[in-house]
Coordinates of N, CA and C in Angstrom, one line a residue:
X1333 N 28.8 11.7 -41.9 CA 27.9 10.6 -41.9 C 26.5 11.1 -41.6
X1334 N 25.7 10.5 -42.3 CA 24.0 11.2 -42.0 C 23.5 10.6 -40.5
X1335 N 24.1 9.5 -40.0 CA 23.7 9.3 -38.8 C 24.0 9.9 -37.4
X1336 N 25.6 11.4 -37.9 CA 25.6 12.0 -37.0 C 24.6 12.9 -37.1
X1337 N 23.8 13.3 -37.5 CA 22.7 14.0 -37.6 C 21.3 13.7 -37.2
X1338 N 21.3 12.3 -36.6 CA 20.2 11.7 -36.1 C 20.2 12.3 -34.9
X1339 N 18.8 12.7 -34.4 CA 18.8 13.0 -33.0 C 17.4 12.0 -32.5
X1340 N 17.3 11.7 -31.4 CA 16.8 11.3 -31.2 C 15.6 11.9 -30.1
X1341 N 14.3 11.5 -30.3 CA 13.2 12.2 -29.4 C 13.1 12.0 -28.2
X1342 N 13.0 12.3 -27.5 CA 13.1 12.3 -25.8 C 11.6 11.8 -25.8
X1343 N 11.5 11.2 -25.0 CA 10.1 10.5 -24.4 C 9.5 11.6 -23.7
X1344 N 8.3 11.8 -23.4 CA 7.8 12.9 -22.5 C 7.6 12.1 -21.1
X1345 N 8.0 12.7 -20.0 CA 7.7 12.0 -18.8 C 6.8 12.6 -18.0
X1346 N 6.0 11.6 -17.8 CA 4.3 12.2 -17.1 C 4.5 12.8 -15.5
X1347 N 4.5 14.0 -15.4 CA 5.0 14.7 -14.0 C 3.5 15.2 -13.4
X1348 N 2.6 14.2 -13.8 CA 1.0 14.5 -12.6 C 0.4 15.6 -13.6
X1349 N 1.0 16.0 -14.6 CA 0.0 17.2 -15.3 C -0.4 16.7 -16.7
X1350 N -1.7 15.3 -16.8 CA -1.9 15.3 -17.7 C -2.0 15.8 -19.1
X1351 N -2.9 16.7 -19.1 CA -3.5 17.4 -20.1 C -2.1 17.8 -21.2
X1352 N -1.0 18.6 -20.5 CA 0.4 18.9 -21.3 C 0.6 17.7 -21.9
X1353 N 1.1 16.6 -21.0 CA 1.6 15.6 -21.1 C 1.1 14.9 -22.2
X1354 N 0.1 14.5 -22.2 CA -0.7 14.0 -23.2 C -0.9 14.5 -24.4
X1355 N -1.0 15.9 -24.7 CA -0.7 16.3 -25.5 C 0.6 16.1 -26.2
X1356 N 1.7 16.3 -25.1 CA 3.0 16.1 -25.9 C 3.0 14.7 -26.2
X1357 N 2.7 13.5 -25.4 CA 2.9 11.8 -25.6 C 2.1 11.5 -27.1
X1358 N 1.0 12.3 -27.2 CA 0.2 12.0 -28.5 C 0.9 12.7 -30.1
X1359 N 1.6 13.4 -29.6 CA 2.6 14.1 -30.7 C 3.6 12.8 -31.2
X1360 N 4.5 12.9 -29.8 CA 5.5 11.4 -29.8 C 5.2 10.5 -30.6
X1361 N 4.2 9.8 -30.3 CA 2.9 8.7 -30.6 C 2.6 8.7 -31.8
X1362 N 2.6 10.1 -32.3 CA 1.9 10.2 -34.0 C 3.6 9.8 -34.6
X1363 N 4.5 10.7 -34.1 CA 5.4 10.6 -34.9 C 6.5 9.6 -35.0
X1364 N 5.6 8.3 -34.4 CA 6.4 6.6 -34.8 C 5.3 6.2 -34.9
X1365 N 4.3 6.6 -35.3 CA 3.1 5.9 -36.4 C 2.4 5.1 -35.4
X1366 N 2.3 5.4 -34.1 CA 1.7 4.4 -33.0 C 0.0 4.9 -32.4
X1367 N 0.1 6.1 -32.7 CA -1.0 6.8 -31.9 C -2.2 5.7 -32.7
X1368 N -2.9 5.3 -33.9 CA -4.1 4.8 -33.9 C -4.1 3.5 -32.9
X1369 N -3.0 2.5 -32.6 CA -3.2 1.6 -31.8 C -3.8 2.0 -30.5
X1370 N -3.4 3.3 -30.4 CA -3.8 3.9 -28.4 C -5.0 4.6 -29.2
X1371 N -5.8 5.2 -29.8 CA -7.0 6.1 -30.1 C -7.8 4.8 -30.6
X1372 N -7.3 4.0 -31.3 CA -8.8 3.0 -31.9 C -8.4 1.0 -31.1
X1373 N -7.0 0.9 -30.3 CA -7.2 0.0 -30.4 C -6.5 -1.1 -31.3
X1374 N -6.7 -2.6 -30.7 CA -6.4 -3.8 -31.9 C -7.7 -4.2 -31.8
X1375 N -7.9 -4.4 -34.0 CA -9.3 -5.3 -33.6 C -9.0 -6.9 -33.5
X1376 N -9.6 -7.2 -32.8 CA -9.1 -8.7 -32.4 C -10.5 -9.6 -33.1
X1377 N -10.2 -10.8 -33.7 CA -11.7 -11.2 -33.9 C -11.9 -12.2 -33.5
X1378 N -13.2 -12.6 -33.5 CA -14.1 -13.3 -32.5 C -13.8 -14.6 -32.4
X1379 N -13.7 -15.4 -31.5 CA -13.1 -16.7 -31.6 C -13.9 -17.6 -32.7
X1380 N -13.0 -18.5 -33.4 CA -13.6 -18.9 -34.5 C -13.6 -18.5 -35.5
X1381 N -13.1 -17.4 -35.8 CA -13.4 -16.8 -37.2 C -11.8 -16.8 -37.8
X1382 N -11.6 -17.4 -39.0 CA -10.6 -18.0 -39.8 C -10.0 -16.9 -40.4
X1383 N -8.8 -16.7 -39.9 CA -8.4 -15.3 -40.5 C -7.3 -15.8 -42.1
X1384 N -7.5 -14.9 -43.3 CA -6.6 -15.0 -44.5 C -5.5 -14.7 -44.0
X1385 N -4.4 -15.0 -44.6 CA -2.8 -14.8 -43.8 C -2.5 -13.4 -44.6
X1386 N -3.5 -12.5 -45.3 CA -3.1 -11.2 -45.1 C -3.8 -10.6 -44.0
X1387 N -4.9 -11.0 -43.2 CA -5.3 -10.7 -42.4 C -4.5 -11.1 -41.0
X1388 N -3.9 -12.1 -40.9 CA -3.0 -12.3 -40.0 C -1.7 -11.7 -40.0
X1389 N -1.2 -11.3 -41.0 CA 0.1 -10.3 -41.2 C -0.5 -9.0 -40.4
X1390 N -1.5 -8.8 -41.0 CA -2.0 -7.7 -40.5 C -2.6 -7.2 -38.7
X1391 N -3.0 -8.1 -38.5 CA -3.3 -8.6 -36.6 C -1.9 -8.6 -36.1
X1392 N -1.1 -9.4 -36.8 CA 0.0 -9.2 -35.9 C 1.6 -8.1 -35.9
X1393 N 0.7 -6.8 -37.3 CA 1.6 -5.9 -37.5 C 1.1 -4.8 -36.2
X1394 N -0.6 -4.6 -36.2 CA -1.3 -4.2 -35.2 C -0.6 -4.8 -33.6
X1395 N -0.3 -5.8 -33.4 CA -0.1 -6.3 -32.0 C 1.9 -5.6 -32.1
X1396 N 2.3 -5.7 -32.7 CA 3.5 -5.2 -32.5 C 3.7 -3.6 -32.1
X1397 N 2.8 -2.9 -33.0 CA 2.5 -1.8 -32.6 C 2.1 -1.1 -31.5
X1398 N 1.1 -2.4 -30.9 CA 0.7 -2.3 -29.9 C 1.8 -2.1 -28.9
X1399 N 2.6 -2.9 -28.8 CA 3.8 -3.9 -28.1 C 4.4 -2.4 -28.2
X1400 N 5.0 -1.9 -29.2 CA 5.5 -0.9 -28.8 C 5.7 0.2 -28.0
X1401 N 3.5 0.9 -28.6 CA 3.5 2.2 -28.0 C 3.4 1.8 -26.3
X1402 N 2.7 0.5 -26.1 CA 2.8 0.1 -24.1 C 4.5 0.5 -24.0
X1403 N 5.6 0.2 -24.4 CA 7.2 0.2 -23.9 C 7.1 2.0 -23.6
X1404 N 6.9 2.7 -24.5 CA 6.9 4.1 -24.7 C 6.2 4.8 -23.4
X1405 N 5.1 4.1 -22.9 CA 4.2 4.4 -21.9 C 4.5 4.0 -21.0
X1406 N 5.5 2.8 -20.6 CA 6.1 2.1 -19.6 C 7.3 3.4 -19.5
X1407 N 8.1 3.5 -20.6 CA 9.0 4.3 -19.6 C 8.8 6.1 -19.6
X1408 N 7.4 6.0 -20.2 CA 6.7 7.8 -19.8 C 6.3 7.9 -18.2
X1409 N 6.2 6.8 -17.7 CA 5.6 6.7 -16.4 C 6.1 6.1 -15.3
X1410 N 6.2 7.5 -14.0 CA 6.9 6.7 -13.2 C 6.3 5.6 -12.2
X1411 N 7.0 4.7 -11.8 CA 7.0 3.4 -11.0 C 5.2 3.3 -10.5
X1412 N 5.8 4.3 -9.5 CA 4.1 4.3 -8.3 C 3.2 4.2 -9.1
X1413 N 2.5 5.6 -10.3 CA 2.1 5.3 -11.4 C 1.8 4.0 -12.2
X1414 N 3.1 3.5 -12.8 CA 2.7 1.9 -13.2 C 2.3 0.6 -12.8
X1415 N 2.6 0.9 -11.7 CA 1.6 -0.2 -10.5 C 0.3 -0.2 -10.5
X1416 N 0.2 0.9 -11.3 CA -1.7 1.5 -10.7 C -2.0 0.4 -11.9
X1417 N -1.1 0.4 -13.5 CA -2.1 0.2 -13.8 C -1.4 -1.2 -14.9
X1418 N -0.9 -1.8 -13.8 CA 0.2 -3.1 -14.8 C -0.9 -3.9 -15.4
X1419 N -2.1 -4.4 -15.4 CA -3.0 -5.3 -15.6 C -3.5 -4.8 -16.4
X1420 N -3.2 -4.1 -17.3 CA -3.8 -3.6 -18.3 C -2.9 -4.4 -19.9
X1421 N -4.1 -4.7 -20.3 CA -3.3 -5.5 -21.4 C -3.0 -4.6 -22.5
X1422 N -3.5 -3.5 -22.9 CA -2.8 -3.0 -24.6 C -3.0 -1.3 -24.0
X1423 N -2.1 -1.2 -24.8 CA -1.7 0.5 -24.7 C -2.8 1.2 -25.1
X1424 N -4.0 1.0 -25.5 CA -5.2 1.9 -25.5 C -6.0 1.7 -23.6
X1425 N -5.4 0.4 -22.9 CA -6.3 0.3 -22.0 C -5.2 1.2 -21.2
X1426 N -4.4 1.2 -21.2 CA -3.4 1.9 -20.6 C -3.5 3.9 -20.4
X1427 N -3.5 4.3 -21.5 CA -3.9 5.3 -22.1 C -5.3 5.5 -21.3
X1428 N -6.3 5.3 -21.9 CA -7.9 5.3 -20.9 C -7.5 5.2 -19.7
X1429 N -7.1 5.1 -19.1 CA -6.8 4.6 -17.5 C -6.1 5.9 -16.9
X1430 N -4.9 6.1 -17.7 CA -4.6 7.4 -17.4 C -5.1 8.6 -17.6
X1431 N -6.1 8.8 -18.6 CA -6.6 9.5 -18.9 C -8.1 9.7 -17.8
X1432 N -8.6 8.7 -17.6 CA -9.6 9.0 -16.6 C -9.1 9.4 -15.1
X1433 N -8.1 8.9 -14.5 CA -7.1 9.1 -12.8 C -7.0 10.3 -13.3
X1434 N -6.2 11.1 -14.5 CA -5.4 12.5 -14.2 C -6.0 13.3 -15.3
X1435 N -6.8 13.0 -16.0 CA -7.4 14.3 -17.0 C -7.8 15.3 -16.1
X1436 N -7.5 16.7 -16.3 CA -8.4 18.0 -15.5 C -7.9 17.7 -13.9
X1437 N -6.8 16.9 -13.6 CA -6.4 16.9 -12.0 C -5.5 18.4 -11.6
X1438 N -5.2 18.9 -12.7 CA -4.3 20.0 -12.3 C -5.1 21.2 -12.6
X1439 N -6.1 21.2 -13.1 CA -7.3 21.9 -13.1 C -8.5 22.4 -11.7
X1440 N -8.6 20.8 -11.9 CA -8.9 20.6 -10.3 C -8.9 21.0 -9.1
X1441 N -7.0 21.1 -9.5 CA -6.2 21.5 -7.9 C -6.1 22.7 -8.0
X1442 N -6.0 23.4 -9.0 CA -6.4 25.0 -8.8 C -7.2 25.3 -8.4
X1443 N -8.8 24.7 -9.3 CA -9.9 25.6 -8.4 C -10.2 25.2 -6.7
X1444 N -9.5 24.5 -6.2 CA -9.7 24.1 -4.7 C -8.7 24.9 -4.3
X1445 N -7.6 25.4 -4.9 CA -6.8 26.6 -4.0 C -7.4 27.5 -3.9

């Protein structure tokens, strides 16, 4: 059966060393079609503005995507970590957030040894 042949990708789990990590989570990320939601975002528009219902298919293919890659980044990250940063509404604010706390921290902590 071709589904014993499915393997499935291991999540990368964020162990304080950004830079790897991210690297590897942005690989993950590309390869379930998620990474532009975390690099550009949903564009959301302006209140009042009447969206065509292919444009609403489309907002809410974006928001699912969204929906997803946050799950992916919920369980890349452990607990203490996701506390920091639960109030974060879409997996690009998520991402930035991480990326500013731990980019260059393991870099950091070398040159201070």
């Amino acid at each position: 059966m071709a589904s014993e042949n499915f393997v499935q990708l291991a999540i990368p789990r964020f162990d304080g060393h950004y830079d790897h990590w991210s690297m590897l989570m942005e690989n993950f990320l590309r390869s379930k079609e998620y990474w532009q939601v975390i690099s550009t975002g949903i564009t959301e528009q302006p209140a009042g503005v009447v969206l065509t219902d292919a444009q609403k298919i489309e907002l809410e293919g974006q928001r699912l995507k969204d929906l997803k890659a946050k799950n992916y980044l919920f369980q890349a990250i452990d607990r203490s970590i996701l506390e920091t940063i639960l109030n974060k509404d879409s997996s690009k604010q998520i991402w930035d957030s991480l990326k500013k706390k731990y980019q260059g921290t393991a870099r950091a902590k070398r040159v201070h040894l």
